[in-house]
Coordinates of C-alpha atoms in Angstrom, one line a residue:
M646 CA 39.8 11.9 16.0
G647 CA 36.1 12.7 16.7
Q648 CA 33.2 12.2 14.4
T649 CA 31.3 14.5 12.0
I650 CA 27.5 14.8 12.3
T651 CA 27.1 12.6 9.2
E652 CA 29.4 9.8 10.7
K653 CA 27.3 10.0 13.9
I654 CA 24.0 9.5 12.1
F655 CA 25.3 6.4 10.4
S656 CA 26.9 5.1 13.6
Q657 CA 23.6 5.4 15.5
H658 CA 21.8 3.6 12.8
I659 CA 24.1 0.6 12.5
G660 CA 25.0 0.3 16.2
R661 CA 28.7 0.9 16.0
E662 CA 31.2 3.8 15.3
V663 CA 31.8 4.4 11.7
K664 CA 34.3 6.6 9.9
A665 CA 34.4 8.2 6.4
G666 CA 35.3 5.8 3.7
E667 CA 33.6 2.8 5.2
I668 CA 31.0 0.9 3.1
I669 CA 28.1 0.0 5.3
R670 CA 24.6 -1.5 5.1
C671 CA 22.1 0.8 6.9
D672 CA 18.4 0.9 7.6
I673 CA 16.6 3.9 6.0
D674 CA 13.9 6.0 7.8
M675 CA 12.3 7.5 4.7
V676 CA 12.4 6.5 1.1
I677 CA 11.0 9.0 -1.4
G678 CA 9.7 8.5 -4.9
N679 CA 8.0 10.8 -7.4
D680 CA 5.9 10.5 -10.5
I681 CA 8.9 10.2 -12.9
T682 CA 11.2 7.8 -10.9
T683 CA 8.8 5.7 -8.9
P684 CA 7.3 3.7 -11.8
I685 CA 10.8 2.3 -12.6
S686 CA 11.1 1.4 -8.9
I687 CA 7.7 -0.2 -8.8
K688 CA 8.6 -2.3 -11.9
A689 CA 11.8 -3.5 -10.3
F690 CA 10.0 -4.2 -7.0
E691 CA 7.3 -6.3 -8.7
E692 CA 9.8 -8.2 -11.0
S693 CA 11.8 -9.2 -7.8
G694 CA 8.7 -11.1 -6.6
A695 CA 8.3 -8.9 -3.5
Q696 CA 4.9 -8.9 -2.1
K697 CA 5.1 -6.1 0.5
L698 CA 7.1 -3.1 1.5
A699 CA 9.7 -3.6 4.2
N700 CA 8.7 -0.3 5.9
P701 CA 5.4 1.0 4.5
D702 CA 5.3 4.0 6.8
G703 CA 8.8 4.9 5.7
F704 CA 7.9 5.1 2.0
S705 CA 6.5 8.3 0.4
I706 CA 5.3 8.9 -3.1
V707 CA 4.8 12.5 -4.2
L708 CA 3.4 13.2 -7.6
D709 CA 5.0 16.6 -8.4
H710 CA 6.7 16.8 -11.8
F711 CA 3.9 16.5 -14.3
I712 CA 0.8 16.7 -12.0
P713 CA -1.9 17.6 -12.8
A714 CA -1.1 15.5 -15.9
K715 CA 0.2 17.5 -18.8
D716 CA -0.5 14.8 -21.4
I717 CA -1.5 11.2 -21.8
A718 CA 1.9 9.8 -21.1
S719 CA 2.2 11.6 -17.8
A720 CA -1.3 10.6 -16.9
N721 CA -0.5 6.9 -17.5
Q722 CA 2.8 7.2 -15.7
A723 CA 1.1 8.7 -12.6
R724 CA -1.5 5.9 -12.7
I725 CA 1.3 3.4 -12.0
S726 CA 2.1 5.1 -8.7
R727 CA -1.6 5.6 -7.8
D728 CA -2.4 2.0 -8.3
F729 CA 0.6 0.9 -6.3
A730 CA -0.2 3.3 -3.5
K731 CA -3.8 1.9 -3.4
K732 CA -2.7 -1.7 -3.5
H733 CA -0.3 -1.3 -0.6
Q734 CA -2.6 1.1 1.3
L735 CA 0.3 3.6 1.4
K736 CA -0.2 6.2 4.1
N737 CA 2.3 8.7 2.7
Y738 CA 0.9 9.2 -0.8
F739 CA 0.4 12.7 -2.2
D740 CA -1.2 13.8 -5.4
E741 CA -3.6 16.6 -6.5
K742 CA -5.6 16.3 -3.2
D743 CA -2.7 17.4 -1.1
M744 CA 0.0 18.3 -3.5
G745 CA 3.4 19.9 -3.3
I746 CA 7.0 19.6 -4.5
E747 CA 8.4 16.6 -2.6
H748 CA 11.3 18.4 -1.0
A749 CA 9.0 21.2 0.3
L750 CA 6.0 19.0 1.2
L751 CA 7.6 16.2 3.3
P752 CA 9.3 18.5 5.8
E753 CA 6.0 20.4 6.1
K754 CA 4.3 17.1 6.9
G755 CA 6.7 16.2 9.7
L756 CA 7.9 13.2 7.7
I757 CA 11.5 14.3 7.8
V758 CA 13.1 14.1 11.3
P759 CA 16.5 15.1 12.6
G760 CA 18.9 12.2 12.7
D761 CA 17.1 10.3 9.9
V762 CA 18.7 8.5 7.0
I763 CA 16.7 9.4 3.9
I764 CA 17.0 8.5 0.2
G765 CA 15.0 9.6 -2.8
A766 CA 15.1 8.9 -6.5
D767 CA 15.7 12.6 -7.1
S768 CA 19.1 14.3 -6.9
H769 CA 17.8 17.2 -4.8
T770 CA 16.8 14.8 -1.9
C771 CA 19.8 16.4 -0.2
T772 CA 17.4 19.3 0.7
H773 CA 16.4 17.5 3.9
G774 CA 19.8 17.8 5.4
A775 CA 18.7 21.2 6.5
L776 CA 16.9 19.4 9.4
G777 CA 20.0 17.7 10.7
A778 CA 19.4 14.5 8.7
F779 CA 21.5 12.5 6.3
S780 CA 19.6 12.7 3.0
T781 CA 20.8 11.8 -0.5
G782 CA 19.6 10.9 -4.0
M783 CA 19.9 7.4 -5.5
G784 CA 18.7 5.7 -8.6
S785 CA 15.3 4.1 -9.1
T786 CA 16.6 0.5 -8.7
D787 CA 18.4 1.6 -5.5
L788 CA 15.0 2.8 -4.3
A789 CA 13.4 -0.6 -5.2
F790 CA 16.1 -2.3 -3.1
A791 CA 15.2 -0.1 -0.1
M792 CA 11.5 -0.7 -0.7
I793 CA 12.1 -4.5 -0.5
T794 CA 14.7 -4.6 2.3
G795 CA 14.2 -1.4 4.3
G796 CA 17.9 -0.4 3.8
N797 CA 20.7 0.1 1.4
W798 CA 24.5 0.3 1.0
F799 CA 26.4 3.5 1.6
K800 CA 29.9 4.7 1.5
V801 CA 30.2 7.0 4.4
P802 CA 31.3 10.4 2.9
E803 CA 34.2 12.5 3.9
S804 CA 33.1 16.0 5.0
I805 CA 33.9 19.5 3.9
K806 CA 33.4 22.1 6.7
V807 CA 31.9 25.3 5.4
V808 CA 32.4 28.0 8.0
L809 CA 30.1 31.0 7.3
S810 CA 30.7 34.2 9.2
G811 CA 28.8 37.5 9.4
K812 CA 25.2 38.6 9.0
P813 CA 23.9 38.5 5.4
G814 CA 22.9 41.9 4.0
K815 CA 19.4 42.7 2.7
Y816 CA 18.4 40.5 -0.2
T817 CA 21.4 38.2 0.3
T818 CA 20.0 34.7 1.1
G819 CA 20.8 31.1 1.4
K820 CA 20.6 30.8 -2.3
D821 CA 23.4 33.3 -2.8
I822 CA 25.5 31.6 -0.2
I823 CA 25.3 28.2 -1.9
L824 CA 25.9 29.8 -5.3
E825 CA 29.0 31.4 -3.9
I826 CA 30.2 28.1 -2.5
I827 CA 29.7 26.4 -5.8
R828 CA 31.5 29.2 -7.6
L829 CA 34.5 28.7 -5.3
I830 CA 34.8 24.9 -5.4
G831 CA 33.1 24.1 -8.8
V832 CA 30.4 21.6 -9.8
D833 CA 32.6 18.7 -8.7
G834 CA 34.4 20.3 -5.8
A835 CA 32.5 18.3 -3.2
L836 CA 32.2 15.0 -5.2
Y837 CA 30.8 12.3 -2.9
K838 CA 31.4 14.4 0.1
T839 CA 29.3 16.0 2.8
L840 CA 28.9 19.8 2.7
E841 CA 28.5 20.7 6.4
F842 CA 27.3 24.2 6.9
T843 CA 28.5 25.8 10.2
G844 CA 29.6 29.2 11.6
S845 CA 28.0 32.3 13.1
T846 CA 26.0 33.0 10.0
I847 CA 23.8 30.0 10.6
E848 CA 21.9 31.7 13.4
H849 CA 20.8 34.4 10.9
L850 CA 19.5 31.9 8.4
T851 CA 15.9 30.8 8.3
M852 CA 14.9 27.3 7.5
D853 CA 14.0 28.4 4.0
D854 CA 17.6 29.6 3.6
R855 CA 18.9 26.3 4.9
F856 CA 16.7 24.2 2.7
S857 CA 18.0 26.2 -0.4
M858 CA 21.6 25.6 0.7
C859 CA 21.3 21.9 1.3
N860 CA 19.1 21.6 -1.9
M861 CA 22.0 22.7 -4.1
A862 CA 24.8 20.8 -2.4
I863 CA 24.3 18.3 -5.2
E864 CA 25.3 21.0 -7.7
A865 CA 28.8 20.9 -6.2
G866 CA 28.8 17.1 -6.5
A867 CA 28.1 16.6 -2.8
K868 CA 26.6 13.4 -1.5
N869 CA 24.7 15.4 1.1
G870 CA 24.4 18.8 2.7
I871 CA 23.7 19.2 6.4
V872 CA 23.0 21.8 9.1
A873 CA 23.0 20.9 12.7
Y874 CA 19.8 21.1 14.8
D875 CA 19.4 24.4 16.7
E876 CA 16.6 26.7 18.0
I877 CA 15.5 27.6 14.5
T878 CA 15.2 23.9 13.6
A879 CA 13.2 23.4 16.8
E880 CA 10.8 26.2 16.0
F881 CA 10.2 24.9 12.5
L882 CA 9.4 21.4 13.9
A883 CA 7.3 22.6 16.9
D884 CA 3.9 22.5 15.2
K885 CA 4.5 19.3 13.3
N886 CA 3.3 15.8 14.2
L887 CA 6.7 14.2 13.7
A888 CA 6.8 10.7 12.3
R889 CA 9.6 9.7 14.6
E890 CA 11.5 10.9 17.7
P891 CA 14.3 13.3 16.7
R892 CA 17.9 12.0 17.2
I893 CA 20.1 15.0 17.5
H894 CA 23.8 15.0 16.7
Y895 CA 26.6 17.5 16.5
S896 CA 30.1 17.2 15.1
D897 CA 32.9 16.8 17.6
E898 CA 35.4 19.6 17.9
D899 CA 38.1 17.3 16.7
A900 CA 36.1 15.7 13.9
E901 CA 38.2 15.2 10.7
Y902 CA 37.5 17.2 7.6
V903 CA 39.1 17.0 4.2
Q904 CA 38.7 20.7 3.6
V905 CA 37.6 23.8 5.6
L906 CA 36.1 26.6 3.5
E907 CA 35.6 30.0 5.1
I908 CA 33.3 32.6 3.7
D909 CA 32.5 36.1 5.0
V910 CA 28.8 36.4 4.2
A911 CA 28.5 40.0 5.5
N912 CA 30.2 41.3 2.3
L913 CA 28.4 38.9 -0.1
D914 CA 26.3 40.5 -2.9
P915 CA 23.4 38.6 -4.4
V916 CA 25.0 36.0 -6.8
I917 CA 23.9 35.3 -10.3
A918 CA 24.9 32.0 -11.9
Y919 CA 25.4 32.6 -15.7
P920 CA 24.8 29.9 -18.2
F921 CA 25.6 27.1 -18.5
L922 CA 26.7 25.9 -15.0
P923 CA 25.7 26.7 -11.4
S924 CA 29.3 27.4 -10.7
N925 CA 29.5 30.3 -13.2
G926 CA 28.6 32.8 -10.5
H927 CA 29.0 36.5 -10.6
S928 CA 27.9 39.4 -8.5
V929 CA 24.6 41.0 -9.3
K930 CA 26.5 44.2 -9.9
K931 CA 28.3 42.6 -12.9
A932 CA 24.9 41.3 -14.2
V933 CA 23.5 44.8 -14.0
E934 CA 26.6 46.1 -15.9
D935 CA 26.1 43.4 -18.6
K936 CA 22.5 44.6 -19.2
I937 CA 21.0 41.1 -19.6
K938 CA 17.5 41.3 -21.0
V939 CA 15.1 38.6 -19.8
D940 CA 12.0 37.1 -21.4
Q941 CA 10.8 35.2 -18.3
S942 CA 11.2 35.4 -14.6
F943 CA 10.5 32.3 -12.6
I944 CA 10.0 32.1 -8.9
G945 CA 9.5 28.6 -7.5
S946 CA 11.0 25.0 -7.4
C947 CA 12.3 22.9 -4.5
T948 CA 15.1 25.5 -4.1
N949 CA 13.0 28.7 -3.8
G950 CA 9.3 28.0 -3.8
R951 CA 8.7 28.6 -0.1
L952 CA 6.7 31.3 1.7
A953 CA 9.8 33.6 2.2
D954 CA 10.2 33.6 -1.6
L955 CA 6.7 34.6 -2.2
K956 CA 6.9 37.2 0.6
V957 CA 10.0 39.0 -0.9
A958 CA 8.5 38.8 -4.4
A959 CA 5.3 40.5 -3.1
E960 CA 7.3 43.2 -1.2
I961 CA 9.2 44.1 -4.4
L962 CA 6.2 43.8 -6.8
K963 CA 3.7 45.8 -4.6
G964 CA 2.5 48.8 -6.6
Q965 CA 4.6 47.8 -9.6
K966 CA 3.9 46.2 -13.0
V967 CA 5.7 43.3 -14.7
H968 CA 7.6 44.6 -17.8
P969 CA 5.5 44.2 -21.0
D970 CA 8.2 42.0 -22.5
V971 CA 8.5 39.7 -19.5
R972 CA 6.5 36.7 -18.3
L973 CA 6.5 36.3 -14.5
I974 CA 5.6 32.8 -13.3
V975 CA 5.4 32.0 -9.6
T976 CA 5.0 28.4 -8.4
P977 CA 4.4 27.8 -4.7
G978 CA 6.2 24.8 -3.2
T979 CA 3.0 23.3 -1.6
Q980 CA -0.7 23.9 -1.3
K981 CA -0.2 25.1 2.3
I982 CA 2.4 27.7 1.1
L983 CA -0.1 28.8 -1.6
R984 CA -2.9 29.2 1.0
E985 CA -0.7 31.1 3.4
A986 CA 0.5 33.4 0.7
N987 CA -3.0 34.0 -0.4
H988 CA -4.1 34.7 3.2
L989 CA -1.2 37.2 3.6
G990 CA -2.1 39.0 0.4
Y991 CA 1.0 38.0 -1.6
I992 CA -0.9 36.3 -4.4
D993 CA -3.1 39.3 -5.1
I994 CA 0.0 41.5 -5.2
I995 CA 1.7 39.1 -7.7
V996 CA -1.3 38.8 -9.9
D997 CA -2.1 42.6 -9.8
A998 CA 1.5 43.2 -10.9
G999 CA 1.0 40.9 -14.0
G1000 CA 2.4 37.6 -12.7
V1001 CA 0.7 34.2 -13.0
V1002 CA 0.6 31.8 -10.0
S1003 CA 0.5 28.1 -10.8
N1004 CA -0.2 24.9 -8.8
P1005 CA 2.8 23.4 -7.0
T1006 CA 4.9 21.6 -9.6
C1007 CA 8.5 20.8 -10.6
G1008 CA 7.4 21.3 -14.2
A1009 CA 9.1 24.5 -15.3
C1010 CA 12.4 23.7 -13.5
L1011 CA 13.1 20.7 -15.7
G1012 CA 11.6 22.1 -18.8
G1013 CA 8.6 19.8 -18.5
Y1014 CA 5.6 22.3 -18.6
M1015 CA 4.2 25.4 -17.0
G1016 CA 7.1 27.7 -18.1
I1017 CA 9.1 26.1 -21.0
L1018 CA 11.5 28.5 -22.7
G1019 CA 11.5 28.9 -26.5
D1020 CA 14.3 29.4 -28.9
E1021 CA 16.9 32.1 -27.8
E1022 CA 14.8 33.1 -24.8
V1023 CA 16.4 34.2 -21.6
A1024 CA 15.1 33.4 -18.1
I1025 CA 16.1 34.7 -14.6
S1026 CA 15.1 31.8 -12.4
T1027 CA 15.2 30.7 -8.8
T1028 CA 15.7 27.1 -9.8
N1029 CA 18.8 25.0 -9.2
R1030 CA 20.2 24.2 -12.7
N1031 CA 21.0 26.1 -15.8
F1032 CA 22.5 23.5 -18.1
V1033 CA 22.0 23.7 -21.8
G1034 CA 18.2 23.1 -22.5
R1035 CA 17.4 22.7 -18.8
M1036 CA 14.2 24.8 -19.0
G1037 CA 13.3 24.2 -22.7
S1038 CA 15.0 25.0 -26.0
R1039 CA 18.7 24.2 -26.2
S1040 CA 19.3 27.8 -27.5
S1041 CA 17.6 29.3 -24.4
K1042 CA 19.6 30.6 -21.4
V1043 CA 18.9 30.4 -17.7
Y1044 CA 20.5 32.7 -15.1
L1045 CA 20.1 31.4 -11.5
A1046 CA 19.3 33.9 -8.8
N1047 CA 17.3 34.5 -5.6
S1048 CA 13.7 35.5 -5.5
A1049 CA 14.3 39.1 -4.8
V1050 CA 16.5 39.4 -7.9
A1051 CA 13.9 37.5 -10.0
A1052 CA 11.1 39.8 -8.9
A1053 CA 13.0 43.0 -9.5
S1054 CA 14.1 41.8 -12.9
A1055 CA 10.5 41.0 -13.8
I1056 CA 9.7 44.7 -13.4
T1057 CA 12.6 46.2 -15.3
G1058 CA 13.0 43.6 -18.0
Y1059 CA 16.7 43.2 -17.2
I1060 CA 18.6 41.4 -14.5
T1061 CA 18.4 43.9 -11.7
D1062 CA 19.8 44.4 -8.2
P1063 CA 16.8 44.5 -5.9
R1064 CA 18.7 46.7 -3.4

């Protein structure tokens, strides 16, 4: 049997052919930490007696969850990473001066390259598979081991081949495709496996769509999500000063998969994930029938805080007003996205409609700050999780959706079909 793209990436890194199920030691191209997880990694690094990073240029710290600091504790926590970055003269350190949500910022900076092996102490590190890389989340002590040694241990995952056919309809996005996949296979349907996205639909999906899909692979239990390099990938990377030379791989025609999942995207409505699981997906038509009143509409996060999300929100909000009973909060993924959206007039439209635009942050998504839900409140959100208490009070409810649905719902006060 041939190899999958994931098997080929690992094979190239360790210098021999590997197959799913093998446990291997592999060098890592990029290790990613953030303001919540990195202090634990730094403590483990220093307690080990290590004096220097094995690969300083392959280590990034992005302060993105509680930055600018929301309280004394978060300020002191951020200081640990700042001091470490200064001590080790870390090149890839990002805070308020060049801030962004880590999984939006690092691809934008050219620090994620096709063919890479990437780990991060954040479960949504699988986002970067959209660029044809192997990328996965690990724990903070795993991160410390990689900081010290330059590598880590992996079990090469088996792969599920997701074959997508048809051209998506208007306002059906990568977010809807991944929510539909999770609905079909469940939150553990891809446990420790690769979700490899293929098929004719891929050529119709922007990089923003692909990032959303790979981002939420973890919500099906996947080890990683991945999309093979193509012209759309090349266009995205064309203006970037890449940290490394791309290593491009494609799955063999006779590669072995544990499952093949086929989905006709042409007939897929926007999908709404009802509380309290990302797998609790329903058509937006059902949500409209259910007359679900919302208190807050949130557009942002590492799943849907990109320029395309702000663009579609502005298109829907132009000339409209946010419902008097709704708070619309928009969080761009990076400062660059914010600047581009401002230049294109999207920010004025959102603010004129009654929305508020924040700095780039993960804060609202994890119920940290900048959009916490109170008791019994309901949110329509472009984030990636809707577990009990995810965005605030344990009695609040979060419905996951794409940015068009979130914008339309902000206007009407109920979950609304943007079409």
